[in-house]
CSV table of C-alpha atoms in Angstrom, one decimal:
chain,number,residue,atom,x,y,z
A,1,UNK,CA,-0.2,0.0,0.0
A,2,UNK,CA,1.4,3.5,-0.6
A,3,UNK,CA,1.8,6.0,1.3
A,4,UNK,CA,-0.7,7.9,-0.6
A,5,UNK,CA,-3.6,5.0,0.1
A,6,UNK,CA,-2.3,4.8,3.9
A,7,UNK,CA,-3.1,8.7,4.7
A,8,UNK,CA,-6.1,8.8,2.5
A,9,UNK,CA,-9.4,9.7,4.9
A,10,UNK,CA,-11.8,7.6,6.6
A,11,UNK,CA,-14.6,7.1,3.8
A,12,UNK,CA,-12.9,9.5,1.6
A,13,UNK,CA,-12.8,12.4,4.2
A,14,UNK,CA,-9.2,14.0,4.6
A,15,UNK,CA,-7.3,13.4,7.8
A,16,UNK,CA,-5.2,15.9,9.6
A,17,UNK,CA,-2.8,16.0,13.1
A,18,UNK,CA,-1.9,18.9,15.2
A,19,UNK,CA,1.1,19.2,16.9
A,20,UNK,CA,1.8,21.6,19.4
A,21,UNK,CA,5.1,23.2,20.9
A,22,UNK,CA,4.8,25.5,24.2
A,23,UNK,CA,2.4,27.1,26.9
A,24,UNK,CA,-1.2,25.8,27.9
A,25,UNK,CA,-2.2,29.0,25.7
A,26,UNK,CA,-0.7,26.9,22.8
A,27,UNK,CA,-2.5,24.0,23.7
A,28,UNK,CA,-5.7,25.7,24.1
A,29,UNK,CA,-5.2,27.2,20.8
A,30,UNK,CA,-4.5,23.6,19.4
A,31,UNK,CA,-8.0,22.4,20.5
A,32,UNK,CA,-9.4,25.1,18.7
A,33,UNK,CA,-7.7,24.1,15.4
A,34,UNK,CA,-8.9,20.7,15.9
A,35,UNK,CA,-12.1,22.2,16.2
A,36,UNK,CA,-12.1,24.1,13.4
A,37,UNK,CA,-10.5,21.3,11.1
A,38,UNK,CA,-13.3,18.9,11.8
A,39,UNK,CA,-16.2,21.6,11.5
A,40,UNK,CA,-14.8,21.9,7.8
A,41,UNK,CA,-15.0,18.2,7.3
A,42,UNK,CA,-11.7,16.6,8.4
A,43,UNK,CA,-11.2,14.1,10.6
A,44,UNK,CA,-8.4,13.1,12.9
A,45,UNK,CA,-5.7,10.9,11.6
A,46,UNK,CA,-4.9,7.6,13.7
A,47,UNK,CA,-2.3,8.0,16.2
A,48,UNK,CA,-0.5,5.6,14.0
A,49,UNK,CA,-0.3,8.1,11.0
A,50,UNK,CA,3.2,9.4,12.3
A,51,UNK,CA,3.0,12.5,9.3
A,52,UNK,CA,1.0,10.6,7.3
A,53,UNK,CA,-1.8,12.9,7.8
A,54,UNK,CA,-3.5,14.7,5.1
A,55,UNK,CA,-3.3,17.8,6.6
A,56,UNK,CA,-0.4,18.4,9.4
A,57,UNK,CA,-0.8,21.3,11.6
A,58,UNK,CA,2.3,22.5,13.8
A,59,UNK,CA,1.5,24.8,16.4
A,60,UNK,CA,4.5,26.7,17.4
A,61,UNK,CA,6.1,28.4,20.2
A,62,UNK,CA,9.1,31.2,20.7
A,63,UNK,CA,9.8,31.3,24.2
A,64,UNK,CA,13.3,28.9,23.7
A,65,UNK,CA,16.1,29.3,21.3
A,66,UNK,CA,15.8,25.6,20.2
A,67,UNK,CA,12.2,26.5,18.9
A,68,UNK,CA,13.4,27.5,15.8
A,69,UNK,CA,15.1,24.2,15.1
A,70,UNK,CA,13.0,21.7,16.3
A,71,UNK,CA,10.3,23.2,13.7
A,72,UNK,CA,12.7,23.1,10.6
A,73,UNK,CA,13.9,20.1,11.8
A,74,UNK,CA,10.2,18.4,11.8
A,75,UNK,CA,9.4,20.3,8.6
A,76,UNK,CA,12.7,18.5,6.7
A,77,UNK,CA,11.6,15.4,7.8
A,78,UNK,CA,7.8,15.6,6.2
A,79,UNK,CA,9.4,17.3,2.9
A,80,UNK,CA,10.3,13.7,1.0
A,81,UNK,CA,6.4,12.6,2.7
A,82,UNK,CA,4.7,15.5,1.0
A,83,UNK,CA,6.9,15.4,-2.2
A,84,UNK,CA,5.5,12.0,-2.4
A,85,UNK,CA,2.1,12.4,-1.9
A,86,UNK,CA,0.7,14.8,-4.2
A,87,UNK,CA,-2.5,16.8,-2.2
A,88,UNK,CA,-0.9,16.8,1.4
A,89,UNK,CA,-0.1,20.2,2.9
A,90,UNK,CA,1.5,21.4,5.5
A,91,UNK,CA,0.6,24.2,8.0
A,92,UNK,CA,2.8,26.2,10.6
A,93,UNK,CA,1.1,28.2,13.3
A,94,UNK,CA,1.4,29.9,16.8
A,95,UNK,CA,4.4,32.5,18.2
A,96,UNK,CA,6.9,31.0,15.9
A,97,UNK,CA,4.5,31.7,12.9
A,98,UNK,CA,3.7,35.2,14.0
A,99,UNK,CA,7.4,36.0,14.6
A,100,UNK,CA,9.3,34.9,11.3
A,101,UNK,CA,6.4,35.2,8.8
A,102,UNK,CA,7.5,34.9,5.3
A,103,UNK,CA,11.0,33.4,6.7
A,104,UNK,CA,9.6,30.0,7.3
A,105,UNK,CA,8.4,29.5,3.0
A,106,UNK,CA,11.6,30.9,2.5
A,107,UNK,CA,13.2,28.4,4.7
A,108,UNK,CA,11.1,25.1,4.3
A,109,UNK,CA,9.5,25.9,0.2
A,110,UNK,CA,6.6,23.1,1.0
A,111,UNK,CA,4.8,24.9,3.4
A,112,UNK,CA,1.5,25.1,2.3
A,113,UNK,CA,0.2,28.3,4.9
A,114,UNK,CA,1.8,30.1,7.7
A,115,UNK,CA,-0.8,32.0,9.8
A,116,UNK,CA,-0.3,33.6,13.3
A,117,UNK,CA,-1.4,33.6,16.6
A,118,UNK,CA,-4.1,36.2,16.0
A,119,UNK,CA,-6.1,34.8,13.5
A,120,UNK,CA,-6.5,31.0,13.8
A,121,UNK,CA,-10.2,31.1,12.9
A,122,UNK,CA,-8.5,31.4,8.8
A,123,UNK,CA,-6.9,28.2,9.0
A,124,UNK,CA,-9.8,25.9,7.3
A,125,UNK,CA,-9.9,29.1,3.9
A,126,UNK,CA,-6.0,29.2,3.9
A,127,UNK,CA,-5.5,25.4,3.1
A,128,UNK,CA,-8.3,25.6,0.3
A,129,UNK,CA,-7.2,28.8,-0.7
A,130,UNK,CA,-3.8,27.1,-1.0
A,131,UNK,CA,-5.2,24.3,-2.9
A,132,UNK,CA,-6.9,26.1,-5.0
A,133,UNK,CA,-4.3,28.5,-5.9
A,134,UNK,CA,-1.1,26.2,-5.7
A,135,UNK,CA,1.0,28.6,-4.0
A,136,UNK,CA,1.7,28.9,-0.1
A,137,UNK,CA,-0.4,31.3,1.4
A,138,UNK,CA,1.1,33.4,4.5
A,139,UNK,CA,-1.4,35.4,6.6
A,140,UNK,CA,-0.3,37.3,9.9
A,141,UNK,CA,-2.7,39.2,11.5
A,142,UNK,CA,-1.4,42.1,13.7
A,143,UNK,CA,-4.1,42.4,15.9
A,144,UNK,CA,-6.9,39.2,17.3
A,145,UNK,CA,-9.2,38.4,14.9
A,146,UNK,CA,-12.2,36.5,16.7
A,147,UNK,CA,-11.2,35.5,20.6
A,148,UNK,CA,-9.9,31.7,20.9
A,149,UNK,CA,-12.9,30.4,23.4
A,150,UNK,CA,-15.7,31.4,20.4
A,151,UNK,CA,-14.2,29.1,18.1
A,152,UNK,CA,-15.1,25.6,17.3
A,153,UNK,CA,-13.4,23.6,19.9
A,154,UNK,CA,-12.1,19.5,19.8
A,155,UNK,CA,-11.2,18.4,23.5
A,156,UNK,CA,-8.5,16.5,24.6
A,157,UNK,CA,-10.0,16.0,27.8
A,158,UNK,CA,-13.8,15.0,28.4
A,159,UNK,CA,-13.8,15.6,32.0
A,160,UNK,CA,-11.5,18.7,32.2
A,161,UNK,CA,-11.2,22.2,30.2
A,162,UNK,CA,-9.1,24.9,29.4
A,163,UNK,CA,-11.5,28.7,29.6
A,164,UNK,CA,-9.5,31.4,28.9
A,165,UNK,CA,-10.3,34.4,30.2
A,166,UNK,CA,-7.7,36.6,28.1
A,167,UNK,CA,-5.3,36.7,25.6
A,168,UNK,CA,-2.0,39.1,25.6
A,169,UNK,CA,0.4,41.0,28.0
A,170,UNK,CA,1.1,43.9,29.1
A,171,UNK,CA,3.9,43.4,30.7
A,172,UNK,CA,7.4,44.3,29.5
A,173,UNK,CA,9.4,41.7,30.8
A,174,UNK,CA,13.2,42.0,29.0
A,175,UNK,CA,13.8,38.1,28.7
A,176,UNK,CA,10.2,37.7,26.7
A,177,UNK,CA,9.1,37.6,23.5
A,178,UNK,CA,6.0,36.6,23.5
A,179,UNK,CA,4.5,39.9,24.1
A,180,UNK,CA,5.0,41.0,20.7
A,181,UNK,CA,3.6,38.0,19.0
A,182,UNK,CA,0.5,37.7,21.7
A,183,UNK,CA,0.0,41.5,21.5
A,184,UNK,CA,-1.2,43.9,24.3
A,185,UNK,CA,-3.9,42.3,27.1
A,186,UNK,CA,-7.5,41.6,25.5
A,187,UNK,CA,-10.3,40.7,28.2
A,188,UNK,CA,-13.2,38.4,27.7
A,189,UNK,CA,-16.7,40.0,29.5
A,190,UNK,CA,-17.7,37.8,32.5
A,191,UNK,CA,-20.8,36.9,31.7
A,192,UNK,CA,-19.1,35.3,28.7
A,193,UNK,CA,-16.4,33.6,30.6
A,194,UNK,CA,-19.2,32.2,32.8
A,195,UNK,CA,-21.6,31.4,30.1
A,196,UNK,CA,-18.8,29.2,28.8
A,197,UNK,CA,-18.2,27.5,31.9
A,198,UNK,CA,-21.7,26.6,32.2
A,199,UNK,CA,-22.2,24.7,29.1
A,200,UNK,CA,-18.9,23.2,30.2
A,201,UNK,CA,-20.3,21.9,32.6
A,202,UNK,CA,-23.5,20.5,31.0
A,203,UNK,CA,-21.8,18.7,29.2
A,204,UNK,CA,-20.0,16.3,32.1
A,205,UNK,CA,-16.7,19.2,32.7
A,206,UNK,CA,-16.0,19.4,36.3
A,207,UNK,CA,-12.8,20.7,36.4
A,208,UNK,CA,-11.7,24.3,34.8
A,209,UNK,CA,-8.6,25.7,34.6
A,210,UNK,CA,-8.9,29.7,33.6
A,211,UNK,CA,-6.3,30.6,31.5
A,212,UNK,CA,-4.5,34.0,30.5
A,213,UNK,CA,-1.4,35.5,29.7
A,214,UNK,CA,-1.1,36.8,33.1
A,215,UNK,CA,-4.3,35.5,34.1
A,216,UNK,CA,-4.5,38.0,37.6
A,217,UNK,CA,-4.1,41.1,36.2
A,218,UNK,CA,-7.8,40.3,34.4
A,219,UNK,CA,-10.0,43.1,34.5
A,220,UNK,CA,-7.3,46.1,33.4
A,221,UNK,CA,-9.2,45.8,30.1
A,222,UNK,CA,-12.6,46.1,31.5
A,223,UNK,CA,-11.8,48.7,34.2
A,224,UNK,CA,-12.4,46.5,37.3
A,225,UNK,CA,-9.1,45.6,39.4
A,226,UNK,CA,-11.3,43.0,41.6
A,227,UNK,CA,-12.7,41.2,38.4
A,228,UNK,CA,-10.3,38.2,38.8
A,229,UNK,CA,-11.4,37.2,42.2
A,230,UNK,CA,-15.3,38.5,41.5
A,231,UNK,CA,-14.9,35.5,38.8
A,232,UNK,CA,-13.5,33.2,40.9
A,233,UNK,CA,-16.2,33.5,43.6
A,234,UNK,CA,-18.5,33.3,40.5
A,235,UNK,CA,-17.4,30.1,39.6
A,236,UNK,CA,-18.2,28.8,43.2
A,237,UNK,CA,-21.8,29.2,42.1
A,238,UNK,CA,-21.8,26.9,39.1
A,239,UNK,CA,-23.7,23.8,40.3
A,240,UNK,CA,-21.7,20.6,39.3
A,241,UNK,CA,-18.3,22.8,38.6
A,242,UNK,CA,-16.2,20.8,41.3
A,243,UNK,CA,-12.6,22.0,40.8
A,244,UNK,CA,-11.7,25.2,40.0
A,245,UNK,CA,-8.2,25.8,39.0
A,246,UNK,CA,-6.0,29.2,36.8
A,247,UNK,CA,-2.7,29.6,35.6
A,248,UNK,CA,-0.3,32.1,35.4
A,249,UNK,CA,-0.4,34.5,37.8
A,250,UNK,CA,1.9,37.8,38.1
A,251,UNK,CA,3.3,38.2,41.6
A,252,UNK,CA,2.4,42.0,40.9
A,253,UNK,CA,-1.5,42.0,40.9
A,254,UNK,CA,-1.2,38.6,43.1
A,255,UNK,CA,-3.9,40.8,45.8
A,256,UNK,CA,-5.4,39.9,49.0
A,257,UNK,CA,-9.0,39.9,47.7
A,258,UNK,CA,-7.4,37.2,45.3
A,259,UNK,CA,-6.5,35.4,48.1
A,260,UNK,CA,-9.4,35.8,49.6
A,261,UNK,CA,-11.2,34.4,47.2
A,262,UNK,CA,-9.4,31.2,46.7
A,263,UNK,CA,-9.6,30.4,50.6
A,264,UNK,CA,-13.2,31.0,50.7
A,265,UNK,CA,-14.7,29.5,47.4
A,266,UNK,CA,-15.5,25.6,48.0
A,267,UNK,CA,-14.3,24.4,44.8
A,268,UNK,CA,-11.2,26.4,44.4
A,269,UNK,CA,-8.2,24.5,44.4
A,270,UNK,CA,-5.3,24.7,47.4
A,271,UNK,CA,-2.7,25.2,44.6
A,272,UNK,CA,-1.1,27.9,43.2
A,273,UNK,CA,1.5,28.5,40.3
A,274,UNK,CA,3.3,31.6,40.7
A,275,UNK,CA,6.2,32.6,38.6
A,276,UNK,CA,9.1,33.6,40.6
A,277,UNK,CA,12.1,34.0,37.6
A,278,UNK,CA,14.8,35.2,40.3
A,279,UNK,CA,14.9,35.6,44.1
A,280,UNK,CA,17.6,38.2,43.4
A,281,UNK,CA,16.2,42.0,43.4
A,282,UNK,CA,19.1,43.1,41.1
A,283,UNK,CA,18.4,40.7,38.7
A,284,UNK,CA,14.1,41.2,38.8
A,285,UNK,CA,14.8,45.1,38.3
A,286,UNK,CA,17.1,44.0,35.5
A,287,UNK,CA,14.0,41.4,34.0
A,288,UNK,CA,11.2,44.4,34.5
A,289,UNK,CA,9.5,42.3,37.0
A,290,UNK,CA,7.8,44.7,38.9
A,291,UNK,CA,8.7,43.0,42.9
A,292,UNK,CA,10.9,42.2,44.9
A,293,UNK,CA,12.2,39.1,47.0
A,294,UNK,CA,10.0,40.7,50.0
A,295,UNK,CA,7.1,41.3,47.8
A,296,UNK,CA,7.0,38.0,47.1
A,297,UNK,CA,7.8,35.9,50.1
A,298,UNK,CA,4.9,37.9,51.2
A,299,UNK,CA,2.5,36.4,49.1
A,300,UNK,CA,3.9,33.0,49.8
A,301,UNK,CA,3.0,33.6,53.8
A,302,UNK,CA,0.0,35.3,53.0
A,303,UNK,CA,-1.2,32.2,51.2
A,304,UNK,CA,-0.2,30.1,53.8
A,305,UNK,CA,-1.9,31.5,56.1
A,306,UNK,CA,-5.3,31.4,54.2
A,307,UNK,CA,-4.8,28.2,52.6
A,308,UNK,CA,-2.5,25.8,54.7
A,309,UNK,CA,-2.5,22.9,52.2
A,310,UNK,CA,-2.1,25.1,49.3
A,311,UNK,CA,0.7,23.5,47.6
A,312,UNK,CA,2.4,26.3,45.3
A,313,UNK,CA,5.1,25.5,42.2
A,314,UNK,CA,6.8,28.4,40.5
A,315,UNK,CA,9.1,28.9,37.4
A,316,UNK,CA,12.8,29.9,37.9
A,317,UNK,CA,15.5,30.7,35.1
A,318,UNK,CA,18.8,30.4,35.5
A,319,UNK,CA,21.9,32.6,34.1
A,320,UNK,CA,20.0,35.7,33.2
A,321,UNK,CA,22.5,38.4,32.0
A,322,UNK,CA,24.3,39.7,34.5
A,323,UNK,CA,23.6,37.3,37.4
A,324,UNK,CA,26.3,37.0,40.0
A,325,UNK,CA,26.7,34.0,42.5
A,326,UNK,CA,25.5,36.2,45.1
A,327,UNK,CA,22.4,37.0,43.1
A,328,UNK,CA,22.3,32.9,42.3
A,329,UNK,CA,22.0,32.5,45.9
A,330,UNK,CA,18.9,34.7,46.5
A,331,UNK,CA,17.5,32.5,44.2
A,332,UNK,CA,18.4,29.4,46.2
A,333,UNK,CA,17.3,31.2,49.7
A,334,UNK,CA,13.9,32.0,48.5
A,335,UNK,CA,13.7,28.8,47.2
A,336,UNK,CA,14.3,27.5,50.6
A,337,UNK,CA,11.9,29.7,52.1
A,338,UNK,CA,9.0,29.6,50.0
A,339,UNK,CA,9.9,25.6,50.0
A,340,UNK,CA,7.9,24.7,46.4
A,341,UNK,CA,6.0,21.7,45.6
A,342,UNK,CA,7.4,21.7,42.3
A,343,UNK,CA,10.0,24.4,40.4
A,344,UNK,CA,10.1,24.5,36.6
A,345,UNK,CA,13.5,26.0,36.1
A,346,UNK,CA,14.9,27.2,33.0
A,347,UNK,CA,18.8,27.6,32.0
A,348,UNK,CA,18.3,31.7,30.5
A,349,UNK,CA,18.0,31.6,26.4
A,350,UNK,CA,18.9,34.7,24.5
A,351,UNK,CA,15.7,35.3,22.4
A,352,UNK,CA,16.4,38.0,19.3
A,353,UNK,CA,14.3,40.8,19.6
A,354,UNK,CA,14.1,41.2,23.2
A,355,UNK,CA,16.2,43.7,25.6
A,356,UNK,CA,18.0,40.8,27.2
A,357,UNK,CA,19.6,39.7,23.8
A,358,UNK,CA,21.6,42.5,24.4
A,359,UNK,CA,22.5,42.9,27.5
A,360,UNK,CA,26.2,42.7,28.7
A,361,UNK,CA,26.9,39.9,31.2
A,362,UNK,CA,26.1,37.2,29.3
A,363,UNK,CA,26.7,33.8,31.6
A,364,UNK,CA,28.9,31.3,29.9
A,365,UNK,CA,26.9,28.1,29.2
A,366,UNK,CA,29.5,26.3,31.6
A,367,UNK,CA,28.5,28.8,34.9
A,368,UNK,CA,24.7,28.5,34.3
A,369,UNK,CA,25.2,24.3,33.8
A,370,UNK,CA,26.9,24.5,37.1
A,371,UNK,CA,24.2,26.9,38.6
A,372,UNK,CA,21.0,25.2,37.2
A,373,UNK,CA,22.3,21.8,38.8
A,374,UNK,CA,22.5,23.4,42.1
A,375,UNK,CA,18.6,24.3,41.9
A,376,UNK,CA,17.6,21.7,40.6
A,377,UNK,CA,19.1,19.1,43.1
A,378,UNK,CA,18.0,21.8,45.7
A,379,UNK,CA,14.0,21.7,44.8
A,380,UNK,CA,14.3,18.1,44.2
A,381,UNK,CA,15.3,17.7,47.9
A,382,UNK,CA,12.3,20.2,48.8
A,383,UNK,CA,9.9,19.0,46.9
A,384,UNK,CA,10.5,14.9,48.4
A,385,UNK,CA,10.3,16.5,51.3
A,386,UNK,CA,7.2,18.3,51.4
A,387,UNK,CA,5.6,15.1,49.6
A,388,UNK,CA,6.3,13.3,52.8
A,389,UNK,CA,4.3,15.6,54.7
A,390,UNK,CA,1.5,14.2,52.1
A,391,UNK,CA,2.1,10.3,53.9
A,392,UNK,CA,-1.0,9.2,55.6
A,393,UNK,CA,-3.3,11.9,54.5
A,394,UNK,CA,-6.6,11.1,53.2
A,395,UNK,CA,-7.3,12.5,49.7
A,396,UNK,CA,-9.8,12.8,47.4
A,397,UNK,CA,-8.6,12.2,43.4
A,398,UNK,CA,-9.8,13.0,40.3
A,399,UNK,CA,-9.4,10.4,38.1
A,400,UNK,CA,-6.8,10.7,35.2
A,401,UNK,CA,-6.0,9.2,31.6
A,402,UNK,CA,-2.5,9.0,30.6
A,403,UNK,CA,-0.7,10.5,33.2
A,404,UNK,CA,0.6,7.4,34.9
A,405,UNK,CA,3.1,5.8,32.3
A,406,UNK,CA,3.5,2.8,34.2
A,407,UNK,CA,-0.1,1.8,34.8
A,408,UNK,CA,-1.1,-0.9,32.5
A,409,UNK,CA,2.4,-2.4,34.2
A,410,UNK,CA,2.0,-2.2,37.8
A,411,UNK,CA,-1.8,-2.8,38.0
A,412,UNK,CA,-2.8,1.1,39.2
A,413,UNK,CA,-4.9,3.8,38.1
A,414,UNK,CA,-3.3,7.7,38.5
A,415,UNK,CA,-5.4,10.6,39.2
A,416,UNK,CA,-4.9,14.6,40.8
A,417,UNK,CA,-4.9,15.2,44.5
A,418,UNK,CA,-6.9,19.1,45.1
A,419,UNK,CA,-3.5,20.7,45.4
A,420,UNK,CA,-2.5,19.2,41.6
A,421,UNK,CA,0.0,16.4,43.1
A,422,UNK,CA,-0.3,13.3,40.8
A,423,UNK,CA,-0.9,9.9,42.7
A,424,UNK,CA,-1.0,6.5,41.8
A,425,UNK,CA,-3.0,3.8,43.0
A,426,UNK,CA,-4.2,0.4,43.6
A,427,UNK,CA,-6.9,-0.2,40.9
A,428,UNK,CA,-10.0,-0.9,42.6
A,429,UNK,CA,-12.2,-3.7,41.7
A,430,UNK,CA,-15.1,-2.2,40.3
A,431,UNK,CA,-15.2,-0.4,37.6
A,432,UNK,CA,-13.3,3.3,37.6
A,433,UNK,CA,-13.5,6.0,34.4
A,434,UNK,CA,-11.5,9.1,34.1
A,435,UNK,CA,-13.1,12.3,35.8
A,436,UNK,CA,-14.6,9.5,38.7
A,437,UNK,CA,-13.8,10.5,42.3
A,438,UNK,CA,-11.6,8.2,44.3
A,439,UNK,CA,-11.2,8.5,47.8
A,440,UNK,CA,-7.2,7.0,48.6
A,441,UNK,CA,-4.7,7.2,52.0
A,442,UNK,CA,-1.3,8.0,50.8
A,443,UNK,CA,1.2,5.7,51.7
A,444,UNK,CA,4.3,6.3,49.8
A,445,UNK,CA,6.5,9.6,48.4
A,446,UNK,CA,8.7,10.4,46.4
A,447,UNK,CA,10.4,14.3,44.6
A,448,UNK,CA,7.4,13.8,41.4
A,449,UNK,CA,4.4,12.0,42.3
A,450,UNK,CA,2.9,9.9,45.9
A,451,UNK,CA,1.6,6.3,45.6
A,452,UNK,CA,-1.9,4.8,48.0
A,453,UNK,CA,-1.0,1.5,47.6
A,454,UNK,CA,-3.6,0.2,49.7
A,455,UNK,CA,-7.3,-0.3,49.0
A,456,UNK,CA,-8.8,2.5,47.6
A,457,UNK,CA,-11.3,3.5,50.1
A,458,UNK,CA,-14.4,5.4,48.4
A,459,UNK,CA,-15.5,5.4,44.5
A,460,UNK,CA,-17.8,8.1,43.3
A,461,UNK,CA,-18.9,7.8,39.7
A,462,UNK,CA,-19.9,11.4,38.2
A,463,UNK,CA,-21.6,13.3,35.7
A,464,UNK,CA,-18.2,13.6,34.3
A,465,UNK,CA,-17.3,10.1,34.3
A,466,UNK,CA,-20.0,9.5,32.8
A,467,UNK,CA,-19.1,11.8,30.0
A,468,UNK,CA,-15.5,10.5,29.3
A,469,UNK,CA,-17.6,6.8,28.7
A,470,UNK,CA,-20.0,8.6,26.5
A,471,UNK,CA,-17.1,10.2,24.3
A,472,UNK,CA,-14.7,7.0,24.2
A,473,UNK,CA,-17.4,4.9,23.5
A,474,UNK,CA,-18.3,7.3,20.1
A,475,UNK,CA,-14.5,7.4,19.6
A,476,UNK,CA,-14.1,3.5,19.2
A,477,UNK,CA,-15.8,3.9,15.8
A,478,UNK,CA,-13.9,6.5,14.5
A,479,UNK,CA,-9.9,6.8,14.4
A,480,UNK,CA,-7.7,7.1,17.1
A,481,UNK,CA,-7.2,10.7,18.0
A,482,UNK,CA,-3.6,11.8,18.3
A,483,UNK,CA,-3.0,13.9,21.5
A,484,UNK,CA,-1.7,17.5,21.5
A,485,UNK,CA,2.3,17.8,22.0
A,486,UNK,CA,3.5,19.5,25.3
A,487,UNK,CA,2.5,19.6,27.9
A,488,UNK,CA,0.3,16.4,28.3
A,489,UNK,CA,-3.7,16.7,29.2
A,490,UNK,CA,-5.3,14.3,31.4
A,491,UNK,CA,-6.5,16.9,33.9
A,492,UNK,CA,-4.9,20.2,32.6
A,493,UNK,CA,-1.8,20.6,34.4
A,494,UNK,CA,-1.3,24.5,35.4
A,495,UNK,CA,3.1,23.7,35.2
A,496,UNK,CA,4.0,21.9,32.2
A,497,UNK,CA,7.9,21.8,31.7
A,498,UNK,CA,7.8,24.1,29.6
A,499,UNK,CA,7.9,28.2,30.3
A,500,UNK,CA,4.9,28.6,31.8
A,501,UNK,CA,2.7,31.2,30.1
A,502,UNK,CA,4.7,31.8,27.5
A,503,UNK,CA,7.4,32.9,29.7
A,504,UNK,CA,6.0,36.5,30.1
A,505,UNK,CA,4.4,35.4,33.4
């Protein structure tokens, strides 16, 4: 069978594959791209297709230095497949497309469509135009054409969902290129957000994650400084919504009313991901981060006083230009004081077009690597110690799909605790579905997960589990889905192992 035959759509319908790189905003956009394509009549390619779909879409990230190399390497891999298959199309969107524009077609002339962060809704039209005109279509909008959440969607999870409350960012962090690619912050109306949440709950979703480039700045575009805390409280009044999370906030905008809303809203989860980036005041100033060490640690103290069991996670950049050993020691000091459950750590990556790329004092790679290893070792030790405090606790877990890579071999299932810790638990005799809730006792702790090795204490079947079962039954009659790229999705994870919030939080 030829590659053309293998890729041809089921029943003559064209197939598609979406490959995603980057932050939660890109994951959310990719769900919309999948929805747009399915709305236009495409069907998702089998998981085994590996580039043999009729349309392959790359949704790119521009935060890390190797983003360009990764994209062009993948495009090069597809070039011979496309040459042997008339009719195959390749599209490139996302932040890297917004940044590089015509460069992509010059470096990879076999690409059919290039679109940006502001006009993802145009993808089906651009694909058709490229097919009819038999030439590449490059269309980059300079401002948002349609809020992503107004577009069709193909969600990866039946029981958990992202809900975008804003797009863009008004910050000017010197290391981050994203505001130039995503634009200024634009907020959705609260009524539109709550209507979407209610619609998702009606479909069976029981957990939502409020998503924004700088999520707790929500309200600046509509003139209400307490809009975010009001939104959290309003989510608490939605019947059937069991868990509410948000990502990623900025310490500058983290006000006491938000802490109170977290503590007083029953379905707001005891978990906070708040980027630190550096513990050094001089480095924070050079980064144009509008807070200092004392302010950051003060927020942590207030959150822990209001929500004692809160798990706090963060992002940290090592090796920012001009960072001295004394500066780095201040970062280690904050890590020791804050006792993060997890920290997503990154070596500084120079991005053309950012002020930091032109700064004096670029740190040698060997120095950055050595500091990075010290930071990771310290955080691993703290993560393990903090996880050990969970042993003996009884927790309710929302059963997750695809989060335990060894579950099949160990005869376990996996789920997320209210504070978002990953727990692997003994598979009970009765059926348990993703989206259902189980009660377990924690018996063992590792740095990055917990175990509940005893019998499950209780199983609660949920509407979310019903929704998963209904969708899974329907999907068995269709081609297997292709999972999006990083981050993996079971219950949406606020802290993927990539730059959270596109690195501008």
